[in-house]
mmCIF file with all atom_site columns, C-alpha atoms in Angstrom:
data_model
loop_
_atom_site.group_PDB
_atom_site.id
_atom_site.type_symbol
_atom_site.label_atom_id
_atom_site.label_alt_id
_atom_site.label_comp_id
_atom_site.label_asym_id
_atom_site.label_entity_id
_atom_site.label_seq_id
_atom_site.pdbx_PDB_ins_code
_atom_site.Cartn_x
_atom_site.Cartn_y
_atom_site.Cartn_z
_atom_site.occupancy
_atom_site.B_iso_or_equiv
_atom_site.pdbx_formal_charge
_atom_site.auth_seq_id
_atom_site.auth_comp_id
_atom_site.auth_asym_id
_atom_site.auth_atom_id
_atom_site.pdbx_PDB_model_num
ATOM 1   C CA . UNK A 1 1   ? 4.676   -23.550 20.623  1.00 75.00 ? 1493 UNK A CA 1
ATOM 2   C CA . UNK A 1 2   ? 6.857   -25.243 23.231  1.00 88.00 ? 1494 UNK A CA 1
ATOM 3   C CA . UNK A 1 3   ? 8.509   -23.598 26.230  1.00 91.00 ? 1495 UNK A CA 1
ATOM 4   C CA . UNK A 1 4   ? 11.908  -23.140 24.563  1.00 92.00 ? 1496 UNK A CA 1
ATOM 5   C CA . UNK A 1 5   ? 10.299  -21.388 21.592  1.00 93.00 ? 1497 UNK A CA 1
ATOM 6   C CA . UNK A 1 6   ? 8.365   -19.061 23.899  1.00 94.00 ? 1498 UNK A CA 1
ATOM 7   C CA . UNK A 1 7   ? 11.566  -18.112 25.735  1.00 95.00 ? 1499 UNK A CA 1
ATOM 8   C CA . UNK A 1 8   ? 13.448  -17.506 22.469  1.00 95.00 ? 1500 UNK A CA 1
ATOM 9   C CA . UNK A 1 9   ? 10.580  -15.399 21.163  1.00 96.00 ? 1501 UNK A CA 1
ATOM 10  C CA . UNK A 1 10  ? 10.509  -13.261 24.299  1.00 96.00 ? 1502 UNK A CA 1
ATOM 11  C CA . UNK A 1 11  ? 14.285  -12.746 24.177  1.00 97.00 ? 1503 UNK A CA 1
ATOM 12  C CA . UNK A 1 12  ? 14.110  -11.890 20.484  1.00 97.00 ? 1504 UNK A CA 1
ATOM 13  C CA . UNK A 1 13  ? 11.462  -9.200  21.128  1.00 96.00 ? 1505 UNK A CA 1
ATOM 14  C CA . UNK A 1 14  ? 13.638  -7.645  23.845  1.00 96.00 ? 1506 UNK A CA 1
ATOM 15  C CA . UNK A 1 15  ? 16.709  -7.726  21.573  1.00 97.00 ? 1507 UNK A CA 1
ATOM 16  C CA . UNK A 1 16  ? 14.760  -5.969  18.824  1.00 96.00 ? 1508 UNK A CA 1
ATOM 17  C CA . UNK A 1 17  ? 13.775  -3.217  21.286  1.00 95.00 ? 1509 UNK A CA 1
ATOM 18  C CA . UNK A 1 18  ? 17.419  -2.795  22.314  1.00 96.00 ? 1510 UNK A CA 1
ATOM 19  C CA . UNK A 1 19  ? 18.218  -2.190  18.631  1.00 95.00 ? 1511 UNK A CA 1
ATOM 20  C CA . UNK A 1 20  ? 15.712  0.665   18.612  1.00 93.00 ? 1512 UNK A CA 1
ATOM 21  C CA . UNK A 1 21  ? 12.972  -1.142  16.744  1.00 92.00 ? 1513 UNK A CA 1
ATOM 22  C CA . UNK A 1 22  ? 9.752   -2.971  17.603  1.00 91.00 ? 1514 UNK A CA 1
ATOM 23  C CA . UNK A 1 23  ? 7.957   -6.233  16.835  1.00 91.00 ? 1515 UNK A CA 1
ATOM 24  C CA . UNK A 1 24  ? 4.573   -4.575  17.311  1.00 83.00 ? 1516 UNK A CA 1
ATOM 25  C CA . UNK A 1 25  ? 2.032   -5.506  14.613  1.00 73.00 ? 1517 UNK A CA 1
ATOM 26  C CA . UNK A 1 26  ? 3.875   -8.743  13.815  1.00 81.00 ? 1518 UNK A CA 1
ATOM 27  C CA . UNK A 1 27  ? 2.410   -12.075 14.883  1.00 82.00 ? 1519 UNK A CA 1
ATOM 28  C CA . UNK A 1 28  ? 4.177   -15.038 16.426  1.00 89.00 ? 1520 UNK A CA 1
ATOM 29  C CA . UNK A 1 29  ? 4.188   -17.018 13.170  1.00 85.00 ? 1521 UNK A CA 1
ATOM 30  C CA . UNK A 1 30  ? 6.037   -14.232 11.375  1.00 83.00 ? 1522 UNK A CA 1
ATOM 31  C CA . UNK A 1 31  ? 8.599   -13.843 14.148  1.00 92.00 ? 1523 UNK A CA 1
ATOM 32  C CA . UNK A 1 32  ? 9.091   -17.607 14.384  1.00 93.00 ? 1524 UNK A CA 1
ATOM 33  C CA . UNK A 1 33  ? 10.096  -17.698 10.715  1.00 88.00 ? 1525 UNK A CA 1
ATOM 34  C CA . UNK A 1 34  ? 13.013  -15.410 11.549  1.00 91.00 ? 1526 UNK A CA 1
ATOM 35  C CA . UNK A 1 35  ? 13.960  -17.407 14.651  1.00 95.00 ? 1527 UNK A CA 1
ATOM 36  C CA . UNK A 1 36  ? 14.016  -20.670 12.715  1.00 93.00 ? 1528 UNK A CA 1
ATOM 37  C CA . UNK A 1 37  ? 16.104  -19.020 9.984   1.00 92.00 ? 1529 UNK A CA 1
ATOM 38  C CA . UNK A 1 38  ? 18.697  -18.079 12.621  1.00 93.00 ? 1530 UNK A CA 1
ATOM 39  C CA . UNK A 1 39  ? 18.673  -21.403 14.490  1.00 93.00 ? 1531 UNK A CA 1
ATOM 40  C CA . UNK A 1 40  ? 16.592  -19.957 17.351  1.00 96.00 ? 1532 UNK A CA 1
ATOM 41  C CA . UNK A 1 41  ? 19.326  -17.471 18.287  1.00 96.00 ? 1533 UNK A CA 1
ATOM 42  C CA . UNK A 1 42  ? 17.448  -14.381 19.663  1.00 96.00 ? 1534 UNK A CA 1
ATOM 43  C CA . UNK A 1 43  ? 20.264  -11.871 19.085  1.00 97.00 ? 1535 UNK A CA 1
ATOM 44  C CA . UNK A 1 44  ? 21.000  -12.940 15.505  1.00 95.00 ? 1536 UNK A CA 1
ATOM 45  C CA . UNK A 1 45  ? 17.279  -13.093 14.804  1.00 95.00 ? 1537 UNK A CA 1
ATOM 46  C CA . UNK A 1 46  ? 16.750  -9.575  16.120  1.00 96.00 ? 1538 UNK A CA 1
ATOM 47  C CA . UNK A 1 47  ? 19.481  -8.231  13.854  1.00 95.00 ? 1539 UNK A CA 1
ATOM 48  C CA . UNK A 1 48  ? 17.981  -10.037 10.849  1.00 93.00 ? 1540 UNK A CA 1
ATOM 49  C CA . UNK A 1 49  ? 14.491  -8.804  11.691  1.00 92.00 ? 1541 UNK A CA 1
ATOM 50  C CA . UNK A 1 50  ? 15.617  -5.160  11.972  1.00 92.00 ? 1542 UNK A CA 1
ATOM 51  C CA . UNK A 1 51  ? 17.462  -5.391  8.653   1.00 88.00 ? 1543 UNK A CA 1
ATOM 52  C CA . UNK A 1 52  ? 14.313  -6.842  7.098   1.00 81.00 ? 1544 UNK A CA 1
ATOM 53  C CA . UNK A 1 53  ? 12.154  -3.998  8.440   1.00 79.00 ? 1545 UNK A CA 1
ATOM 54  C CA . UNK A 1 54  ? 14.608  -1.471  7.023   1.00 76.00 ? 1546 UNK A CA 1
ATOM 55  C CA . UNK A 1 55  ? 14.483  -3.214  3.641   1.00 69.00 ? 1547 UNK A CA 1
ATOM 56  C CA . UNK A 1 56  ? 10.678  -3.235  3.691   1.00 64.00 ? 1548 UNK A CA 1
ATOM 57  C CA . UNK A 1 57  ? 10.634  0.511   4.383   1.00 65.00 ? 1549 UNK A CA 1
ATOM 58  C CA . UNK A 1 58  ? 13.062  1.183   1.532   1.00 63.00 ? 1550 UNK A CA 1
ATOM 59  C CA . UNK A 1 59  ? 10.792  -0.811  -0.780  1.00 59.00 ? 1551 UNK A CA 1
ATOM 60  C CA . UNK A 1 60  ? 8.030   1.719   -0.093  1.00 63.00 ? 1552 UNK A CA 1
ATOM 61  C CA . UNK A 1 61  ? 5.697   -0.594  1.793   1.00 72.00 ? 1553 UNK A CA 1
ATOM 62  C CA . UNK A 1 62  ? 3.104   0.466   4.340   1.00 77.00 ? 1554 UNK A CA 1
ATOM 63  C CA . UNK A 1 63  ? 3.243   -0.420  8.033   1.00 71.00 ? 1555 UNK A CA 1
ATOM 64  C CA . UNK A 1 64  ? 1.316   -3.592  7.232   1.00 75.00 ? 1556 UNK A CA 1
ATOM 65  C CA . UNK A 1 65  ? 3.698   -4.531  4.421   1.00 75.00 ? 1557 UNK A CA 1
ATOM 66  C CA . UNK A 1 66  ? 1.538   -3.417  1.502   1.00 86.00 ? 1558 UNK A CA 1
ATOM 67  C CA . UNK A 1 67  ? 3.077   -1.639  -1.513  1.00 87.00 ? 1559 UNK A CA 1
ATOM 68  C CA . UNK A 1 68  ? 1.737   1.886   -1.944  1.00 89.00 ? 1560 UNK A CA 1
ATOM 69  C CA . UNK A 1 69  ? 0.906   3.486   -5.286  1.00 89.00 ? 1561 UNK A CA 1
ATOM 70  C CA . UNK A 1 70  ? 0.084   7.188   -5.476  1.00 90.00 ? 1562 UNK A CA 1
ATOM 71  C CA . UNK A 1 71  ? -1.777  8.968   -8.256  1.00 92.00 ? 1563 UNK A CA 1
ATOM 72  C CA . UNK A 1 72  ? -1.541  12.758  -8.539  1.00 92.00 ? 1564 UNK A CA 1
ATOM 73  C CA . UNK A 1 73  ? -4.718  13.472  -10.465 1.00 94.00 ? 1565 UNK A CA 1
ATOM 74  C CA . UNK A 1 74  ? -3.778  16.971  -11.617 1.00 93.00 ? 1566 UNK A CA 1
ATOM 75  C CA . UNK A 1 75  ? -0.994  15.391  -13.710 1.00 91.00 ? 1567 UNK A CA 1
ATOM 76  C CA . UNK A 1 76  ? -3.399  13.052  -15.484 1.00 92.00 ? 1568 UNK A CA 1
ATOM 77  C CA . UNK A 1 77  ? -5.397  13.658  -18.634 1.00 92.00 ? 1569 UNK A CA 1
ATOM 78  C CA . UNK A 1 78  ? -7.880  11.224  -20.232 1.00 92.00 ? 1570 UNK A CA 1
ATOM 79  C CA . UNK A 1 79  ? -6.275  8.958   -22.806 1.00 91.00 ? 1571 UNK A CA 1
ATOM 80  C CA . UNK A 1 80  ? -7.525  8.998   -26.393 1.00 90.00 ? 1572 UNK A CA 1
ATOM 81  C CA . UNK A 1 81  ? -6.304  5.425   -26.838 1.00 93.00 ? 1573 UNK A CA 1
ATOM 82  C CA . UNK A 1 82  ? -8.337  3.309   -24.424 1.00 91.00 ? 1574 UNK A CA 1
ATOM 83  C CA . UNK A 1 83  ? -6.595  0.070   -25.399 1.00 92.00 ? 1575 UNK A CA 1
ATOM 84  C CA . UNK A 1 84  ? -3.193  1.466   -24.465 1.00 93.00 ? 1576 UNK A CA 1
ATOM 85  C CA . UNK A 1 85  ? -4.618  3.006   -21.308 1.00 93.00 ? 1577 UNK A CA 1
ATOM 86  C CA . UNK A 1 86  ? -5.978  -0.361  -20.194 1.00 93.00 ? 1578 UNK A CA 1
ATOM 87  C CA . UNK A 1 87  ? -2.567  -1.928  -20.823 1.00 93.00 ? 1579 UNK A CA 1
ATOM 88  C CA . UNK A 1 88  ? -1.026  0.829   -18.705 1.00 91.00 ? 1580 UNK A CA 1
ATOM 89  C CA . UNK A 1 89  ? -3.447  0.076   -15.851 1.00 92.00 ? 1581 UNK A CA 1
ATOM 90  C CA . UNK A 1 90  ? -2.444  -3.593  -15.972 1.00 90.00 ? 1582 UNK A CA 1
ATOM 91  C CA . UNK A 1 91  ? 1.250   -2.621  -16.000 1.00 90.00 ? 1583 UNK A CA 1
ATOM 92  C CA . UNK A 1 92  ? 0.724   -0.293  -13.035 1.00 89.00 ? 1584 UNK A CA 1
ATOM 93  C CA . UNK A 1 93  ? -1.126  -2.883  -10.963 1.00 90.00 ? 1585 UNK A CA 1
ATOM 94  C CA . UNK A 1 94  ? 1.284   -5.700  -11.823 1.00 88.00 ? 1586 UNK A CA 1
ATOM 95  C CA . UNK A 1 95  ? 4.362   -3.661  -11.008 1.00 85.00 ? 1587 UNK A CA 1
ATOM 96  C CA . UNK A 1 96  ? 2.906   -2.349  -7.742  1.00 86.00 ? 1588 UNK A CA 1
ATOM 97  C CA . UNK A 1 97  ? 1.943   -5.830  -6.536  1.00 85.00 ? 1589 UNK A CA 1
ATOM 98  C CA . UNK A 1 98  ? 5.293   -7.279  -7.633  1.00 82.00 ? 1590 UNK A CA 1
ATOM 99  C CA . UNK A 1 99  ? 7.136   -4.729  -5.495  1.00 76.00 ? 1591 UNK A CA 1
ATOM 100 C CA . UNK A 1 100 ? 5.719   -6.372  -2.362  1.00 73.00 ? 1592 UNK A CA 1
ATOM 101 C CA . UNK A 1 101 ? 7.624   -9.627  -2.611  1.00 67.00 ? 1593 UNK A CA 1
ATOM 102 C CA . UNK A 1 102 ? 11.153  -10.827 -3.121  1.00 57.00 ? 1594 UNK A CA 1
ATOM 103 C CA . UNK A 1 103 ? 11.165  -14.121 -4.939  1.00 53.00 ? 1595 UNK A CA 1
ATOM 104 C CA . UNK A 1 104 ? 7.934   -16.077 -5.317  1.00 52.00 ? 1596 UNK A CA 1
ATOM 105 C CA . UNK A 1 105 ? 4.614   -14.421 -4.569  1.00 57.00 ? 1597 UNK A CA 1
ATOM 106 C CA . UNK A 1 106 ? 2.319   -16.036 -2.012  1.00 57.00 ? 1598 UNK A CA 1
ATOM 107 C CA . UNK A 1 107 ? -0.876  -14.995 -3.784  1.00 61.00 ? 1599 UNK A CA 1
ATOM 108 C CA . UNK A 1 108 ? -2.356  -12.808 -1.051  1.00 67.00 ? 1600 UNK A CA 1
ATOM 109 C CA . UNK A 1 109 ? -0.340  -9.623  -1.653  1.00 81.00 ? 1601 UNK A CA 1
ATOM 110 C CA . UNK A 1 110 ? -2.434  -6.467  -1.485  1.00 88.00 ? 1602 UNK A CA 1
ATOM 111 C CA . UNK A 1 111 ? -1.774  -2.848  -2.430  1.00 93.00 ? 1603 UNK A CA 1
ATOM 112 C CA . UNK A 1 112 ? -2.743  0.528   -1.004  1.00 94.00 ? 1604 UNK A CA 1
ATOM 113 C CA . UNK A 1 113 ? -3.873  3.206   -3.436  1.00 95.00 ? 1605 UNK A CA 1
ATOM 114 C CA . UNK A 1 114 ? -3.659  6.933   -2.749  1.00 96.00 ? 1606 UNK A CA 1
ATOM 115 C CA . UNK A 1 115 ? -5.411  9.292   -5.156  1.00 96.00 ? 1607 UNK A CA 1
ATOM 116 C CA . UNK A 1 116 ? -4.560  12.948  -4.602  1.00 96.00 ? 1608 UNK A CA 1
ATOM 117 C CA . UNK A 1 117 ? -7.235  15.216  -6.073  1.00 97.00 ? 1609 UNK A CA 1
ATOM 118 C CA . UNK A 1 118 ? -5.479  18.475  -5.141  1.00 95.00 ? 1610 UNK A CA 1
ATOM 119 C CA . UNK A 1 119 ? -5.874  21.180  -7.812  1.00 95.00 ? 1611 UNK A CA 1
ATOM 120 C CA . UNK A 1 120 ? -7.774  18.834  -10.116 1.00 95.00 ? 1612 UNK A CA 1
ATOM 121 C CA . UNK A 1 121 ? -9.823  20.456  -12.891 1.00 94.00 ? 1613 UNK A CA 1
ATOM 122 C CA . UNK A 1 122 ? -12.545 19.179  -15.186 1.00 92.00 ? 1614 UNK A CA 1
ATOM 123 C CA . UNK A 1 123 ? -9.883  18.399  -17.799 1.00 94.00 ? 1615 UNK A CA 1
ATOM 124 C CA . UNK A 1 124 ? -8.230  15.977  -15.328 1.00 93.00 ? 1616 UNK A CA 1
ATOM 125 C CA . UNK A 1 125 ? -11.454 14.272  -14.264 1.00 91.00 ? 1617 UNK A CA 1
ATOM 126 C CA . UNK A 1 126 ? -11.178 10.998  -16.166 1.00 93.00 ? 1618 UNK A CA 1
ATOM 127 C CA . UNK A 1 127 ? -14.479 9.299   -15.440 1.00 93.00 ? 1619 UNK A CA 1
ATOM 128 C CA . UNK A 1 128 ? -13.831 6.385   -17.787 1.00 93.00 ? 1620 UNK A CA 1
ATOM 129 C CA . UNK A 1 129 ? -10.309 5.946   -16.471 1.00 94.00 ? 1621 UNK A CA 1
ATOM 130 C CA . UNK A 1 130 ? -11.469 5.744   -12.852 1.00 95.00 ? 1622 UNK A CA 1
ATOM 131 C CA . UNK A 1 131 ? -14.161 3.223   -13.676 1.00 95.00 ? 1623 UNK A CA 1
ATOM 132 C CA . UNK A 1 132 ? -11.703 1.150   -15.726 1.00 94.00 ? 1624 UNK A CA 1
ATOM 133 C CA . UNK A 1 133 ? -9.137  1.058   -12.917 1.00 94.00 ? 1625 UNK A CA 1
ATOM 134 C CA . UNK A 1 134 ? -11.586 -0.025  -10.245 1.00 95.00 ? 1626 UNK A CA 1
ATOM 135 C CA . UNK A 1 135 ? -13.358 -2.521  -12.507 1.00 93.00 ? 1627 UNK A CA 1
ATOM 136 C CA . UNK A 1 136 ? -10.013 -4.116  -13.385 1.00 92.00 ? 1628 UNK A CA 1
ATOM 137 C CA . UNK A 1 137 ? -9.319  -4.520  -9.670  1.00 92.00 ? 1629 UNK A CA 1
ATOM 138 C CA . UNK A 1 138 ? -12.729 -6.088  -9.153  1.00 90.00 ? 1630 UNK A CA 1
ATOM 139 C CA . UNK A 1 139 ? -12.675 -8.438  -12.126 1.00 89.00 ? 1631 UNK A CA 1
ATOM 140 C CA . UNK A 1 140 ? -9.020  -9.402  -12.584 1.00 89.00 ? 1632 UNK A CA 1
ATOM 141 C CA . UNK A 1 141 ? -7.299  -8.612  -9.249  1.00 90.00 ? 1633 UNK A CA 1
ATOM 142 C CA . UNK A 1 142 ? -9.727  -9.960  -6.625  1.00 88.00 ? 1634 UNK A CA 1
ATOM 143 C CA . UNK A 1 143 ? -8.803  -8.981  -3.078  1.00 89.00 ? 1635 UNK A CA 1
ATOM 144 C CA . UNK A 1 144 ? -5.615  -7.251  -4.206  1.00 91.00 ? 1636 UNK A CA 1
ATOM 145 C CA . UNK A 1 145 ? -6.813  -3.847  -2.965  1.00 94.00 ? 1637 UNK A CA 1
ATOM 146 C CA . UNK A 1 146 ? -6.276  -3.376  0.759   1.00 93.00 ? 1638 UNK A CA 1
ATOM 147 C CA . UNK A 1 147 ? -7.576  0.188   0.841   1.00 95.00 ? 1639 UNK A CA 1
ATOM 148 C CA . UNK A 1 148 ? -7.764  3.267   -1.368  1.00 97.00 ? 1640 UNK A CA 1
ATOM 149 C CA . UNK A 1 149 ? -7.551  6.794   0.031   1.00 97.00 ? 1641 UNK A CA 1
ATOM 150 C CA . UNK A 1 150 ? -9.009  9.806   -1.782  1.00 98.00 ? 1642 UNK A CA 1
ATOM 151 C CA . UNK A 1 151 ? -7.324  13.029  -0.672  1.00 97.00 ? 1643 UNK A CA 1
ATOM 152 C CA . UNK A 1 152 ? -8.222  16.689  -1.198  1.00 97.00 ? 1644 UNK A CA 1
ATOM 153 C CA . UNK A 1 153 ? -11.505 16.005  -2.994  1.00 96.00 ? 1645 UNK A CA 1
ATOM 154 C CA . UNK A 1 154 ? -12.982 19.230  -4.464  1.00 96.00 ? 1646 UNK A CA 1
ATOM 155 C CA . UNK A 1 155 ? -16.709 19.823  -4.263  1.00 95.00 ? 1647 UNK A CA 1
ATOM 156 C CA . UNK A 1 156 ? -17.364 19.251  -7.965  1.00 95.00 ? 1648 UNK A CA 1
ATOM 157 C CA . UNK A 1 157 ? -15.733 15.805  -7.775  1.00 96.00 ? 1649 UNK A CA 1
ATOM 158 C CA . UNK A 1 158 ? -18.270 14.591  -5.209  1.00 95.00 ? 1650 UNK A CA 1
ATOM 159 C CA . UNK A 1 159 ? -20.823 14.183  -8.010  1.00 94.00 ? 1651 UNK A CA 1
ATOM 160 C CA . UNK A 1 160 ? -18.224 12.468  -10.201 1.00 94.00 ? 1652 UNK A CA 1
ATOM 161 C CA . UNK A 1 161 ? -17.387 10.005  -7.451  1.00 96.00 ? 1653 UNK A CA 1
ATOM 162 C CA . UNK A 1 162 ? -21.042 9.187   -6.796  1.00 96.00 ? 1654 UNK A CA 1
ATOM 163 C CA . UNK A 1 163 ? -21.408 8.273   -10.465 1.00 96.00 ? 1655 UNK A CA 1
ATOM 164 C CA . UNK A 1 164 ? -18.260 6.106   -10.378 1.00 96.00 ? 1656 UNK A CA 1
ATOM 165 C CA . UNK A 1 165 ? -19.671 4.248   -7.362  1.00 96.00 ? 1657 UNK A CA 1
ATOM 166 C CA . UNK A 1 166 ? -22.579 3.054   -9.485  1.00 96.00 ? 1658 UNK A CA 1
ATOM 167 C CA . UNK A 1 167 ? -20.085 0.783   -11.255 1.00 95.00 ? 1659 UNK A CA 1
ATOM 168 C CA . UNK A 1 168 ? -18.366 -0.505  -8.114  1.00 94.00 ? 1660 UNK A CA 1
ATOM 169 C CA . UNK A 1 169 ? -19.180 -3.563  -6.035  1.00 92.00 ? 1661 UNK A CA 1
ATOM 170 C CA . UNK A 1 170 ? -20.146 -2.944  -2.438  1.00 92.00 ? 1662 UNK A CA 1
ATOM 171 C CA . UNK A 1 171 ? -16.965 -4.696  -1.288  1.00 91.00 ? 1663 UNK A CA 1
ATOM 172 C CA . UNK A 1 172 ? -14.835 -2.297  -3.343  1.00 93.00 ? 1664 UNK A CA 1
ATOM 173 C CA . UNK A 1 173 ? -16.719 0.797   -2.162  1.00 95.00 ? 1665 UNK A CA 1
ATOM 174 C CA . UNK A 1 174 ? -16.098 -0.234  1.443   1.00 94.00 ? 1666 UNK A CA 1
ATOM 175 C CA . UNK A 1 175 ? -12.341 -0.180  0.785   1.00 95.00 ? 1667 UNK A CA 1
ATOM 176 C CA . UNK A 1 176 ? -12.375 3.460   -0.349  1.00 97.00 ? 1668 UNK A CA 1
ATOM 177 C CA . UNK A 1 177 ? -11.879 6.158   2.277   1.00 97.00 ? 1669 UNK A CA 1
ATOM 178 C CA . UNK A 1 178 ? -12.373 9.833   1.539   1.00 97.00 ? 1670 UNK A CA 1
ATOM 179 C CA . UNK A 1 179 ? -10.027 11.818  3.779   1.00 97.00 ? 1671 UNK A CA 1
ATOM 180 C CA . UNK A 1 180 ? -11.493 15.187  4.727   1.00 95.00 ? 1672 UNK A CA 1
ATOM 181 C CA . UNK A 1 181 ? -11.060 15.953  8.431   1.00 95.00 ? 1673 UNK A CA 1
ATOM 182 C CA . UNK A 1 182 ? -7.836  16.407  10.372  1.00 94.00 ? 1674 UNK A CA 1
ATOM 183 C CA . UNK A 1 183 ? -8.701  13.320  12.409  1.00 95.00 ? 1675 UNK A CA 1
ATOM 184 C CA . UNK A 1 184 ? -9.055  11.257  9.233   1.00 96.00 ? 1676 UNK A CA 1
ATOM 185 C CA . UNK A 1 185 ? -5.760  12.664  7.952   1.00 95.00 ? 1677 UNK A CA 1
ATOM 186 C CA . UNK A 1 186 ? -3.923  11.600  11.100  1.00 95.00 ? 1678 UNK A CA 1
ATOM 187 C CA . UNK A 1 187 ? -5.471  8.136   10.885  1.00 94.00 ? 1679 UNK A CA 1
ATOM 188 C CA . UNK A 1 188 ? -4.374  7.945   7.245   1.00 95.00 ? 1680 UNK A CA 1
ATOM 189 C CA . UNK A 1 189 ? -0.786  8.813   8.218   1.00 94.00 ? 1681 UNK A CA 1
ATOM 190 C CA . UNK A 1 190 ? -0.766  6.243   11.019  1.00 91.00 ? 1682 UNK A CA 1
ATOM 191 C CA . UNK A 1 191 ? -2.168  3.436   8.878   1.00 91.00 ? 1683 UNK A CA 1
ATOM 192 C CA . UNK A 1 192 ? 0.104   3.960   5.886   1.00 92.00 ? 1684 UNK A CA 1
ATOM 193 C CA . UNK A 1 193 ? 3.175   4.955   7.898   1.00 89.00 ? 1685 UNK A CA 1
ATOM 194 C CA . UNK A 1 194 ? 5.398   8.043   7.984   1.00 88.00 ? 1686 UNK A CA 1
ATOM 195 C CA . UNK A 1 195 ? 8.334   6.115   6.513   1.00 83.00 ? 1687 UNK A CA 1
ATOM 196 C CA . UNK A 1 196 ? 6.321   5.517   3.337   1.00 86.00 ? 1688 UNK A CA 1
ATOM 197 C CA . UNK A 1 197 ? 4.318   8.716   2.901   1.00 91.00 ? 1689 UNK A CA 1
ATOM 198 C CA . UNK A 1 198 ? 5.975   11.633  1.061   1.00 88.00 ? 1690 UNK A CA 1
ATOM 199 C CA . UNK A 1 199 ? 6.740   14.726  3.112   1.00 88.00 ? 1691 UNK A CA 1
ATOM 200 C CA . UNK A 1 200 ? 3.881   16.717  1.582   1.00 89.00 ? 1692 UNK A CA 1
ATOM 201 C CA . UNK A 1 201 ? 1.439   14.189  3.033   1.00 92.00 ? 1693 UNK A CA 1
ATOM 202 C CA . UNK A 1 202 ? 2.866   14.177  6.539   1.00 91.00 ? 1694 UNK A CA 1
ATOM 203 C CA . UNK A 1 203 ? 5.534   11.516  6.061   1.00 89.00 ? 1695 UNK A CA 1
ATOM 204 C CA . UNK A 1 204 ? 9.284   11.336  5.596   1.00 85.00 ? 1696 UNK A CA 1
ATOM 205 C CA . UNK A 1 205 ? 9.636   9.599   2.228   1.00 81.00 ? 1697 UNK A CA 1
ATOM 206 C CA . UNK A 1 206 ? 10.312  10.810  -1.296  1.00 75.00 ? 1698 UNK A CA 1
ATOM 207 C CA . UNK A 1 207 ? 8.026   10.170  -4.226  1.00 72.00 ? 1699 UNK A CA 1
ATOM 208 C CA . UNK A 1 208 ? 9.362   7.489   -6.611  1.00 67.00 ? 1700 UNK A CA 1
ATOM 209 C CA . UNK A 1 209 ? 8.146   7.597   -10.199 1.00 66.00 ? 1701 UNK A CA 1
ATOM 210 C CA . UNK A 1 210 ? 6.698   4.375   -11.612 1.00 59.00 ? 1702 UNK A CA 1
ATOM 211 C CA . UNK A 1 211 ? 9.514   3.956   -14.125 1.00 58.00 ? 1703 UNK A CA 1
ATOM 212 C CA . UNK A 1 212 ? 12.078  4.230   -11.337 1.00 59.00 ? 1704 UNK A CA 1
ATOM 213 C CA . UNK A 1 213 ? 10.636  1.550   -9.054  1.00 55.00 ? 1705 UNK A CA 1
ATOM 214 C CA . UNK A 1 214 ? 13.088  -1.315  -8.531  1.00 55.00 ? 1706 UNK A CA 1
ATOM 215 C CA . UNK A 1 215 ? 11.390  -4.688  -8.582  1.00 49.00 ? 1707 UNK A CA 1
ATOM 216 C CA . UNK A 1 216 ? 12.937  -8.045  -7.731  1.00 46.00 ? 1708 UNK A CA 1
ATOM 217 C CA . UNK A 1 217 ? 11.515  -10.895 -9.799  1.00 41.00 ? 1709 UNK A CA 1
#
C-alpha cells in the first residue's frame, strides 16, 4: 500500500466514525475495495461503507458477515419421510448460504447455526435428524459451518448429544458450543451480534421464517 492509499484509508475510517459507525473488525483489503469503488474519495467511500453495513444487518448476517439460521427444537417433530427430510435439509442449507452473498458466491461463505432446545421434549428429540444435518455439513458442505450454538440444553438431552457426537468428525465437534453460563451467553451475543439476534436471545432483531427470507441470486 502506498502513502496516498494509507492517507485515504485513514481519512475514510475517520469519516465512517463521524457517520456513527465503525470499521472495526474489517481489514485493509476489505476497506480498500470500497475506496477503489469510489475513486479513493474518503467521504463517498464512508457513506457507501455505512450503507453496506446497514444492508448486511438487514440481511440477517452476524458481525463477521455470516448468515444465521435458527432452529427452535420444540417446534420440530421427526419426519416419517426421510427422503423428503433430507431434501429439506439441503434446501435449508442452500438458502441460508445463498443469503450471504449478492451476485456470485466466492466459495468460502460460512453460516452460523443456533439450535434452541428450550422446552424440548422426547417427542421433539430427533436423533436421526440431528445426525443427518451434521453429516450433510461434513460430507457435502465442507467448511461451510462457522459455528453452531446449542442453547437451553435440558439434562436429558446431554445423553442424546453425546450419542450424536459419535457420528461427528472432531473438526465439526469443535465448532459446536453449548451455551450454559451467563458468561457464555454474553459471549454468544457479542459474537453473533445484537442486530441479528432476536429480542428473546438478547438482541434487537425479529425472527424471519425460512419461507420469508429474501435471497438475491
